[in-house]
GROMACS .gro file of N, CA and C in nm:
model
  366
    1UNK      N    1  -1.497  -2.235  -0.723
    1UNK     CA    2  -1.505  -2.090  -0.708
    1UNK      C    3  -1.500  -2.026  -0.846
    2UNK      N    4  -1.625  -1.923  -0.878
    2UNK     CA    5  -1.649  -1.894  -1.005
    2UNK      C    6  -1.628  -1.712  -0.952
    3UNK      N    7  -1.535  -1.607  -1.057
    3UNK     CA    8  -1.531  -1.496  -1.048
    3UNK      C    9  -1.587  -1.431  -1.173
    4UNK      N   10  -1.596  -1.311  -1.159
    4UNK     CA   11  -1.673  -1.249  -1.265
    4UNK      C   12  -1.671  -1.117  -1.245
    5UNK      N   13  -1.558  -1.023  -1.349
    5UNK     CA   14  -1.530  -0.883  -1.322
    5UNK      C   15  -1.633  -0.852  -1.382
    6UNK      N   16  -1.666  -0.649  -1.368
    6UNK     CA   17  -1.674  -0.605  -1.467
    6UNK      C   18  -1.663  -0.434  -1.442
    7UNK      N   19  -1.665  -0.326  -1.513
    7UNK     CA   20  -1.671  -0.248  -1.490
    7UNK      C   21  -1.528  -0.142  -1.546
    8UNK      N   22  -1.468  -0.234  -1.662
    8UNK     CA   23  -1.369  -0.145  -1.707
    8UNK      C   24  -1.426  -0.084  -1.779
    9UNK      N   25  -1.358   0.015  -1.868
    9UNK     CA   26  -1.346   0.110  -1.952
    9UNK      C   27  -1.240   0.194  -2.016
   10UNK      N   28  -1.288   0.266  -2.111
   10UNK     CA   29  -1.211   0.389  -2.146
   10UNK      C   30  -1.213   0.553  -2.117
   11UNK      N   31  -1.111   0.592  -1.997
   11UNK     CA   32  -1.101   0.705  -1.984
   11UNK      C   33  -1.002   0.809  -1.955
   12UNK      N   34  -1.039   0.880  -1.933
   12UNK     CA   35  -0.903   0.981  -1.947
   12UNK      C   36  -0.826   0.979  -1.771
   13UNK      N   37  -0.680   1.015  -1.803
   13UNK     CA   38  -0.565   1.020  -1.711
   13UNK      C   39  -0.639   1.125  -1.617
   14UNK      N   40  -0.646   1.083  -1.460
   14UNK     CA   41  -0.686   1.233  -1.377
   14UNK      C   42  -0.852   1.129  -1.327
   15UNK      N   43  -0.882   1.061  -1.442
   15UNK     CA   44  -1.006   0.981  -1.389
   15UNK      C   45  -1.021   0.852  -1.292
   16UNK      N   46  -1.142   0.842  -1.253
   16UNK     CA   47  -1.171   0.740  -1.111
   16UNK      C   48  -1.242   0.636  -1.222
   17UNK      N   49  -1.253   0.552  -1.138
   17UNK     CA   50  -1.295   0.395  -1.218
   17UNK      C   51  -1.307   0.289  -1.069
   18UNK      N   52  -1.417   0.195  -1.077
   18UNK     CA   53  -1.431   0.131  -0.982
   18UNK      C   54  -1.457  -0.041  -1.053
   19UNK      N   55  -1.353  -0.114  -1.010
   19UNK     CA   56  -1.404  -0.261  -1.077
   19UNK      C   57  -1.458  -0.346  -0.957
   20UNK      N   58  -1.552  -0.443  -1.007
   20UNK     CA   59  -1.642  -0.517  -0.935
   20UNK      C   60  -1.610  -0.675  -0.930
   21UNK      N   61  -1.589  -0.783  -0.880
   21UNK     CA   62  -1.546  -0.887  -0.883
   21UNK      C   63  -1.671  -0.994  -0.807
   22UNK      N   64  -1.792  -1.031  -0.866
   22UNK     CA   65  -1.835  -1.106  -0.808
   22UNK      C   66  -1.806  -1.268  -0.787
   23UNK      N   67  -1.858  -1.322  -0.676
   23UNK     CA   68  -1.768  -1.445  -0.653
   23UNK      C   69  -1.858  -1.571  -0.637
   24UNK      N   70  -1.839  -1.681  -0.655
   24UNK     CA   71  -1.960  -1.762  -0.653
   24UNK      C   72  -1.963  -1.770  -0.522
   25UNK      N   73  -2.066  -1.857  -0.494
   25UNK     CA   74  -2.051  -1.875  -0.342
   25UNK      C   75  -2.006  -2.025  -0.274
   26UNK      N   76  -1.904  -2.040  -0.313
   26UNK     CA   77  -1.833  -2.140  -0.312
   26UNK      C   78  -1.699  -2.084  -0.221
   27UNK      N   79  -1.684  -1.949  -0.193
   27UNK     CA   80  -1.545  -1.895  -0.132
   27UNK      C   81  -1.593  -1.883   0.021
   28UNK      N   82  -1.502  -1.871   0.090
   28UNK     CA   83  -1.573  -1.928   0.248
   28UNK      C   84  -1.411  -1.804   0.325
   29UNK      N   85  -1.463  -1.804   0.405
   29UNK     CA   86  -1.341  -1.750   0.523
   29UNK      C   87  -1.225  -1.740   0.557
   30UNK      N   88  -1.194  -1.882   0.421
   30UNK     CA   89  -1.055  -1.924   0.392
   30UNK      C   90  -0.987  -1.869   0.305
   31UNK      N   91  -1.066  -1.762   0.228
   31UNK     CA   92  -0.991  -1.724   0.092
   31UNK      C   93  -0.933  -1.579   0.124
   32UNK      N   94  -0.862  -1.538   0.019
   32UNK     CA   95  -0.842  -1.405   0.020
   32UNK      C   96  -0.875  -1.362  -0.150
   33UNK      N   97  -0.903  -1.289  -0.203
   33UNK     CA   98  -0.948  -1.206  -0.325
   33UNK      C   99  -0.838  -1.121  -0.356
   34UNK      N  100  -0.754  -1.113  -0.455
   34UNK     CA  101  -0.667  -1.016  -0.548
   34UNK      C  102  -0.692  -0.965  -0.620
   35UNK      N  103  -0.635  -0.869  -0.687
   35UNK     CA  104  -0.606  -0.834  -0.846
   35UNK      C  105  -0.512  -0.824  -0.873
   36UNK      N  106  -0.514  -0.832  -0.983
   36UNK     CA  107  -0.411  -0.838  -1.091
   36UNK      C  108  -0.467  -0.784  -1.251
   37UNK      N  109  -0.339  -0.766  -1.271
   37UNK     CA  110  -0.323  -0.659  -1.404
   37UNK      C  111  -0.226  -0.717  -1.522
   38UNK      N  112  -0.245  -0.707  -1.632
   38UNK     CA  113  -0.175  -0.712  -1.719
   38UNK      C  114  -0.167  -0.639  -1.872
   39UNK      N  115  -0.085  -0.589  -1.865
   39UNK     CA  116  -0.085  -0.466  -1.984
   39UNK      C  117  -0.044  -0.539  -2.116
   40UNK      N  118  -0.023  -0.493  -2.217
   40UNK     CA  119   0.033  -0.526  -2.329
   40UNK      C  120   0.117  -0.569  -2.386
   41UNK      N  121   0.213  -0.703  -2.398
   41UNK     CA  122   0.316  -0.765  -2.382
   41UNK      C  123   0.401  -0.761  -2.266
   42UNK      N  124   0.314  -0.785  -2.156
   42UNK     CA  125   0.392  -0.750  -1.996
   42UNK      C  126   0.291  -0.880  -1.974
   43UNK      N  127   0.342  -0.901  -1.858
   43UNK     CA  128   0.359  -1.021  -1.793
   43UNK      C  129   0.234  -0.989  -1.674
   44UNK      N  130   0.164  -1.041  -1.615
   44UNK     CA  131   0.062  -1.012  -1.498
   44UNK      C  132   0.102  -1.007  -1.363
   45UNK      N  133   0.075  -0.831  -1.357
   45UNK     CA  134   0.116  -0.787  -1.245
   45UNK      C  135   0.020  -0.791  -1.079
   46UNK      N  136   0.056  -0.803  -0.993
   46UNK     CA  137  -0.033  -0.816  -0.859
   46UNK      C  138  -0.058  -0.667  -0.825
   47UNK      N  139  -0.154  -0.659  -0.808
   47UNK     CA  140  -0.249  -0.484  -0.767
   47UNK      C  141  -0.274  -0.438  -0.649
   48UNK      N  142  -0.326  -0.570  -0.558
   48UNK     CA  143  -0.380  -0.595  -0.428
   48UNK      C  144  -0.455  -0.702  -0.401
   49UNK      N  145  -0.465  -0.704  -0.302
   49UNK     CA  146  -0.540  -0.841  -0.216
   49UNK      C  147  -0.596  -0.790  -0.113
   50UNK      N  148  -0.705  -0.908  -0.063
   50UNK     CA  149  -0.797  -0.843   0.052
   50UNK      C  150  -0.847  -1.009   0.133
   51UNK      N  151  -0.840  -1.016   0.257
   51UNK     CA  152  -0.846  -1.156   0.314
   51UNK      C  153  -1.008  -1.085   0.349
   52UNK      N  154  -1.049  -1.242   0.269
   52UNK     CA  155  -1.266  -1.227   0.255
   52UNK      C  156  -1.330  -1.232   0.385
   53UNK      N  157  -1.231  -1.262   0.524
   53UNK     CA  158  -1.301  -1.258   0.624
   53UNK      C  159  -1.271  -1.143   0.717
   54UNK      N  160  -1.148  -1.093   0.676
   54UNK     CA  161  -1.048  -0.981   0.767
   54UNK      C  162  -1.071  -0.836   0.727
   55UNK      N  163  -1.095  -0.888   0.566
   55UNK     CA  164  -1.049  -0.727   0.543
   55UNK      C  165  -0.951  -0.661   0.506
   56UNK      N  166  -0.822  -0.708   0.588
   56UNK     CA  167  -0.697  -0.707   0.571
   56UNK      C  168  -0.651  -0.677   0.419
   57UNK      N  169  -0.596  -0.561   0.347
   57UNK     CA  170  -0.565  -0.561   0.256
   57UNK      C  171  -0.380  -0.476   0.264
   58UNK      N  172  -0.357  -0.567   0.150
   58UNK     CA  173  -0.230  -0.523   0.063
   58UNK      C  174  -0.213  -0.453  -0.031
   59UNK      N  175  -0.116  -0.384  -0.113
   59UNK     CA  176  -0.072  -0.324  -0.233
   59UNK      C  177   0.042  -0.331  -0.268
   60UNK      N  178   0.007  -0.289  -0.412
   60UNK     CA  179   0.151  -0.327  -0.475
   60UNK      C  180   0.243  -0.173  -0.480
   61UNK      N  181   0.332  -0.158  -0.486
   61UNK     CA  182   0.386  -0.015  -0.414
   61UNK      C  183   0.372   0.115  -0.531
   62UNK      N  184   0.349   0.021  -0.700
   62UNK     CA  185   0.271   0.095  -0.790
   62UNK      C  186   0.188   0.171  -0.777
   63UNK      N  187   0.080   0.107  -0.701
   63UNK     CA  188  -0.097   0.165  -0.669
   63UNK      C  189  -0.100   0.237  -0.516
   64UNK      N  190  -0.059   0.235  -0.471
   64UNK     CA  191  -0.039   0.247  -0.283
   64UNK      C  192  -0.063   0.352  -0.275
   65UNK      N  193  -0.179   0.413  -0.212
   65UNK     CA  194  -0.216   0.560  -0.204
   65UNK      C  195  -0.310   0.578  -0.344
   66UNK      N  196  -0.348   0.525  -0.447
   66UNK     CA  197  -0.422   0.558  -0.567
   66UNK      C  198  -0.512   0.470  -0.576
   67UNK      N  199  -0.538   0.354  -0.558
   67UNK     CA  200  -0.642   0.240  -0.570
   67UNK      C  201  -0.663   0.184  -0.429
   68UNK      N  202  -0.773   0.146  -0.401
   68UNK     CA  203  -0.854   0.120  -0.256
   68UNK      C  204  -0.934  -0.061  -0.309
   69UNK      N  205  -0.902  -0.166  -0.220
   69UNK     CA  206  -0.972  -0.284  -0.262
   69UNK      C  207  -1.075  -0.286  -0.157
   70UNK      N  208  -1.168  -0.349  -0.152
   70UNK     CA  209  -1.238  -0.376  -0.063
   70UNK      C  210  -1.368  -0.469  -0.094
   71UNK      N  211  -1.430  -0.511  -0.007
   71UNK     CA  212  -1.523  -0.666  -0.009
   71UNK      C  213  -1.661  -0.620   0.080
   72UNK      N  214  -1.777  -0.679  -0.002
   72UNK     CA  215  -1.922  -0.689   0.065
   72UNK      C  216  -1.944  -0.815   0.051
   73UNK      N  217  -1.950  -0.864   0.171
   73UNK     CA  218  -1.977  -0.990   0.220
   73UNK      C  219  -2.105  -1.045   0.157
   74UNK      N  220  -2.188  -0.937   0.161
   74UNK     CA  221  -2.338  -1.029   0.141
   74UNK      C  222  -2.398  -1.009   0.015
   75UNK      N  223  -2.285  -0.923  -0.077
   75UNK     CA  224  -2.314  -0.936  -0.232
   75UNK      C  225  -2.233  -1.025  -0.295
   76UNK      N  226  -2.116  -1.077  -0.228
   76UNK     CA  227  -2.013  -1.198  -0.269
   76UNK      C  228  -1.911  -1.070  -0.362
   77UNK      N  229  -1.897  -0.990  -0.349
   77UNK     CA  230  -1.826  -0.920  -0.394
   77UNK      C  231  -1.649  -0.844  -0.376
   78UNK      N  232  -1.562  -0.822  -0.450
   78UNK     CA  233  -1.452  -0.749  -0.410
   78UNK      C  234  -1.486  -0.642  -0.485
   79UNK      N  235  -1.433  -0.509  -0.426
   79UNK     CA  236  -1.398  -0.390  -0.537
   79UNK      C  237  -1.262  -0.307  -0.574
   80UNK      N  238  -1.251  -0.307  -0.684
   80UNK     CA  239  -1.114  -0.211  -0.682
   80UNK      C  240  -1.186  -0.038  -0.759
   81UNK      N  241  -1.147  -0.009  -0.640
   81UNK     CA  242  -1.125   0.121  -0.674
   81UNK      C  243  -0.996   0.218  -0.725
   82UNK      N  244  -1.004   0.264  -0.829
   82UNK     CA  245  -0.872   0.312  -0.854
   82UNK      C  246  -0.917   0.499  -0.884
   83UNK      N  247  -0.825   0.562  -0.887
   83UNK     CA  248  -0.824   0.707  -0.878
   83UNK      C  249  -0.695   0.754  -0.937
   84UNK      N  250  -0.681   0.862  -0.979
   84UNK     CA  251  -0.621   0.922  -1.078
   84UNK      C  252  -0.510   0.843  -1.149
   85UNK      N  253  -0.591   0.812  -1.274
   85UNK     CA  254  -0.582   0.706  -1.327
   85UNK      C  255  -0.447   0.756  -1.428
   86UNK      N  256  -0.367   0.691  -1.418
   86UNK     CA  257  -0.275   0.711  -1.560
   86UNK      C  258  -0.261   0.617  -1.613
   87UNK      N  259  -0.209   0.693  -1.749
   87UNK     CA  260  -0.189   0.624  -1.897
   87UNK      C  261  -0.144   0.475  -1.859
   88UNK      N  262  -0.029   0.439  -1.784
   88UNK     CA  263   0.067   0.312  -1.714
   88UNK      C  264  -0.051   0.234  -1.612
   89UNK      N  265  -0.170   0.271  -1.602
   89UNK     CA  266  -0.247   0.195  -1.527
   89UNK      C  267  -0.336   0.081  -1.640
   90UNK      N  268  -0.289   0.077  -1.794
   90UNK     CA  269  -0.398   0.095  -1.888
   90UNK      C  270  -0.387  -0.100  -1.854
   91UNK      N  271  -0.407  -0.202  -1.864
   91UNK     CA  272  -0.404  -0.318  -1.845
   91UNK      C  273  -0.537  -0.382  -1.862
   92UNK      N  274  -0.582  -0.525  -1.877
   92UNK     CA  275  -0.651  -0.613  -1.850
   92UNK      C  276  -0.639  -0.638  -1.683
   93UNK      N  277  -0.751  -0.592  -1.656
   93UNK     CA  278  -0.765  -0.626  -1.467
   93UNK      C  279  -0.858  -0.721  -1.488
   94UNK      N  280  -0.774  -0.820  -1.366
   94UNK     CA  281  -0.835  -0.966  -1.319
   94UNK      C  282  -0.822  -0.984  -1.167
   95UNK      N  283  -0.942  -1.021  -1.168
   95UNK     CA  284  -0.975  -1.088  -0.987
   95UNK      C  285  -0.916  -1.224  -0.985
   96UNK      N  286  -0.887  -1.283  -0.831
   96UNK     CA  287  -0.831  -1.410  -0.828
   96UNK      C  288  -0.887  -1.432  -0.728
   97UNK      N  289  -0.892  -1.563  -0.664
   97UNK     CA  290  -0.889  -1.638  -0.565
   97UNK      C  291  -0.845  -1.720  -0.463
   98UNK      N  292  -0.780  -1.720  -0.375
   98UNK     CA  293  -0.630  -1.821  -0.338
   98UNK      C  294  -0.702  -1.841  -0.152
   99UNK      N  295  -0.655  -1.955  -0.138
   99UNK     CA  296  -0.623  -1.989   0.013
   99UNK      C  297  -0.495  -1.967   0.075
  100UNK      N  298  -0.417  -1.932   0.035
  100UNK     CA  299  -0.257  -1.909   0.048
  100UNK      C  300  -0.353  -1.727   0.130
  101UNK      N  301  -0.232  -1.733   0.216
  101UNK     CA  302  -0.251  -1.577   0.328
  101UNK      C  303  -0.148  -1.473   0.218
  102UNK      N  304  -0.249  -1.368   0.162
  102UNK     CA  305  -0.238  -1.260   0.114
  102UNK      C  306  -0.130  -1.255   0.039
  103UNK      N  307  -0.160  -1.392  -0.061
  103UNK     CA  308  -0.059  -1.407  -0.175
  103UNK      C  309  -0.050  -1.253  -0.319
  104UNK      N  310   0.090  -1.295  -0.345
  104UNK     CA  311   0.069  -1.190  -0.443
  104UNK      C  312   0.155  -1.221  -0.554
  105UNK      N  313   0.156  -1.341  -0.585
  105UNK     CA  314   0.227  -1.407  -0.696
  105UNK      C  315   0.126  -1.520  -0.749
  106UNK      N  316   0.073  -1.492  -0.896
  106UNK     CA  317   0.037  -1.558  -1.007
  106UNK      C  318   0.001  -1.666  -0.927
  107UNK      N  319   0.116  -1.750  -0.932
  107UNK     CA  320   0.103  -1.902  -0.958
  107UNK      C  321   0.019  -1.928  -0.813
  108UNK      N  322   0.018  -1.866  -0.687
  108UNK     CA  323  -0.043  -1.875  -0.579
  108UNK      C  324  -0.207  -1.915  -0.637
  109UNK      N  325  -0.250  -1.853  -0.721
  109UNK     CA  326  -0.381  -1.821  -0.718
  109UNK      C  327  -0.461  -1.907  -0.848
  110UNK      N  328  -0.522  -2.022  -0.768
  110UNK     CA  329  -0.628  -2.148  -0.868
  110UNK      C  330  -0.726  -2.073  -0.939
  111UNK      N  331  -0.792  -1.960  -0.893
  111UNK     CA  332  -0.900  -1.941  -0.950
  111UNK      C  333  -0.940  -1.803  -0.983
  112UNK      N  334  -0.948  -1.736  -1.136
  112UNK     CA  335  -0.949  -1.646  -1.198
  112UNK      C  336  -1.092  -1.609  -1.258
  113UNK      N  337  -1.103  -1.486  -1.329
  113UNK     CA  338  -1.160  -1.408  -1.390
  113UNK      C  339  -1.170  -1.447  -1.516
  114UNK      N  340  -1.191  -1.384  -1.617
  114UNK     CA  341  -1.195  -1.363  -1.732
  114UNK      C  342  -1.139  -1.265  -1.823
  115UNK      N  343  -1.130  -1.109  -1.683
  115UNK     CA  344  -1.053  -0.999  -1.725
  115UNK      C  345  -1.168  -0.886  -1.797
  116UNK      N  346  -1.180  -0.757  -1.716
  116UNK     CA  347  -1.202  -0.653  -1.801
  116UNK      C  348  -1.065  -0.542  -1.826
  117UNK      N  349  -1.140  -0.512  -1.942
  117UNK     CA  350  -1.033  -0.385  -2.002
  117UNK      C  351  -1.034  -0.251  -1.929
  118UNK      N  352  -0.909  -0.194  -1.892
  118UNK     CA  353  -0.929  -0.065  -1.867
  118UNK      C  354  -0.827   0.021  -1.961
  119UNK      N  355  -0.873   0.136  -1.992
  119UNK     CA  356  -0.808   0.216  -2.092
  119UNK      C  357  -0.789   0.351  -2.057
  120UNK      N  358  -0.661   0.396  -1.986
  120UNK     CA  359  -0.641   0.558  -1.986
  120UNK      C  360  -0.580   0.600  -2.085
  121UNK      N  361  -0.649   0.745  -2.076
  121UNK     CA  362  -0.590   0.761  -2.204
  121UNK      C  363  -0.477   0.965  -2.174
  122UNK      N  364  -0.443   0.923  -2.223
  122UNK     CA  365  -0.320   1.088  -2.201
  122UNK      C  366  -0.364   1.198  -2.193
   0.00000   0.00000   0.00000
């Protein structure tokens, strides 16, 4: 299973931003799709998750009500949507991959991204 973000940037606090996570097609019914975040000498935080056959999504109580995940089946895709973006959202966002049911801890998850940048700015 091969992932592949993209769609960060730099923008201002109050702004929308949508990241894209395509997936090889190697992920099957069994998986579920996350994100995760990691800011600047911080440790990688869990964002949300979404089970690739259900739908079923989670959050982390950070984002809950501000970022929306969601999956198109027939582009192999996850999306995170995020909305009024603040400065504390600024991190390296990464997609994951896991067979574990709507894991939200690191070590759960074999198969990663590469990471785009997102940048709010004050």
């Amino acid at each position: 299973v091969q992932l592949v973000e993209s769609g960060g940037g730099l923008v201002q606090a109050g702004d929308s931003l949508r990241l894209s996570c395509v997936v090889s097609e190697g992920i099957d019914s069994s998986y579920d799709v996350g994100w995760f975040r990691q800011a600047p000498g911080k440790g990688r935080e869990f964002v949300a998750v979404i089970g690739w056959n259900s739908g079923e999504a989670n959050y982390a109580d950070s984002v809950k009500g501000r970022f929306t995940i969601s999956r198109e089946k027939r582009k192999n895709a996850v999306y995170l949507g995020m909305y009024t973006l603040k400065p504390e959202d600024t991190a390296t966002y990464y997609c994951a991959a896991s067979q574990f049911f709507r894991p939200t801890m690191e070590k759960d998850y074999p198969y990663w991204g590469q990471g785009t940048q997102v940048t709010v700015s004050s």
